[in-house]
């Protein structure tokens, strides 16, 4: 009885050549899945390169804006320093003018 079961299993599990319709159907499904996979990968590669380029442009734009802000701040600081220097210069010149006016020659007309 055991030999009969083994014999039946061997006969049931022996290799059998598939029919042509089955082979063609399996190959068609594999080709469809492969083309869908390639399409997805191509789309992903395309979108990822677009996203990378957009990120790069955004980073460049932000860096440019930060540089402009730094230059503007430096320019405003320089302007404040020049105005302060002009005020100090005006005060010193005013003091010098007063000193000269007070020490004018007493023999000069109008003195």
GROMACS .gro file of N, CA and C in nm, residues 1-10:
model
   30
    1UNK      N    1   0.082  -0.118   0.000
    1UNK     CA    2   0.000   0.000   0.000
    1UNK      C    3   0.087   0.125   0.000
    2UNK      N    4   0.192   0.121   0.075
    2UNK     CA    5   0.283   0.235   0.077
    2UNK      C    6   0.347   0.254  -0.060
    3UNK      N    7   0.382   0.148  -0.124
    3UNK     CA    8   0.441   0.158  -0.257
    3UNK      C    9   0.342   0.216  -0.357
    4UNK      N   10   0.214   0.184  -0.340
    4UNK     CA   11   0.112   0.238  -0.430
    4UNK      C   12   0.102   0.390  -0.414
    5UNK      N   13   0.109   0.438  -0.290
    5UNK     CA   14   0.099   0.582  -0.266
    5UNK      C   15   0.220   0.653  -0.325
    6UNK      N   16   0.338   0.598  -0.305
    6UNK     CA   17   0.459   0.658  -0.362
    6UNK      C   18   0.453   0.658  -0.513
    7UNK      N   19   0.404   0.547  -0.570
    7UNK     CA   20   0.394   0.536  -0.715
    7UNK      C   21   0.294   0.640  -0.769
    8UNK      N   22   0.181   0.657  -0.699
    8UNK     CA   23   0.081   0.755  -0.740
    8UNK      C   24   0.137   0.898  -0.728
    9UNK      N   25   0.210   0.925  -0.621
    9UNK     CA   26   0.270   1.058  -0.604
    9UNK      C   27   0.371   1.087  -0.713
   10UNK      N   28   0.456   0.992  -0.743
   10UNK     CA   29   0.556   1.012  -0.849
   10UNK      C   30   0.489   1.037  -0.983
   0.00000   0.00000   0.00000
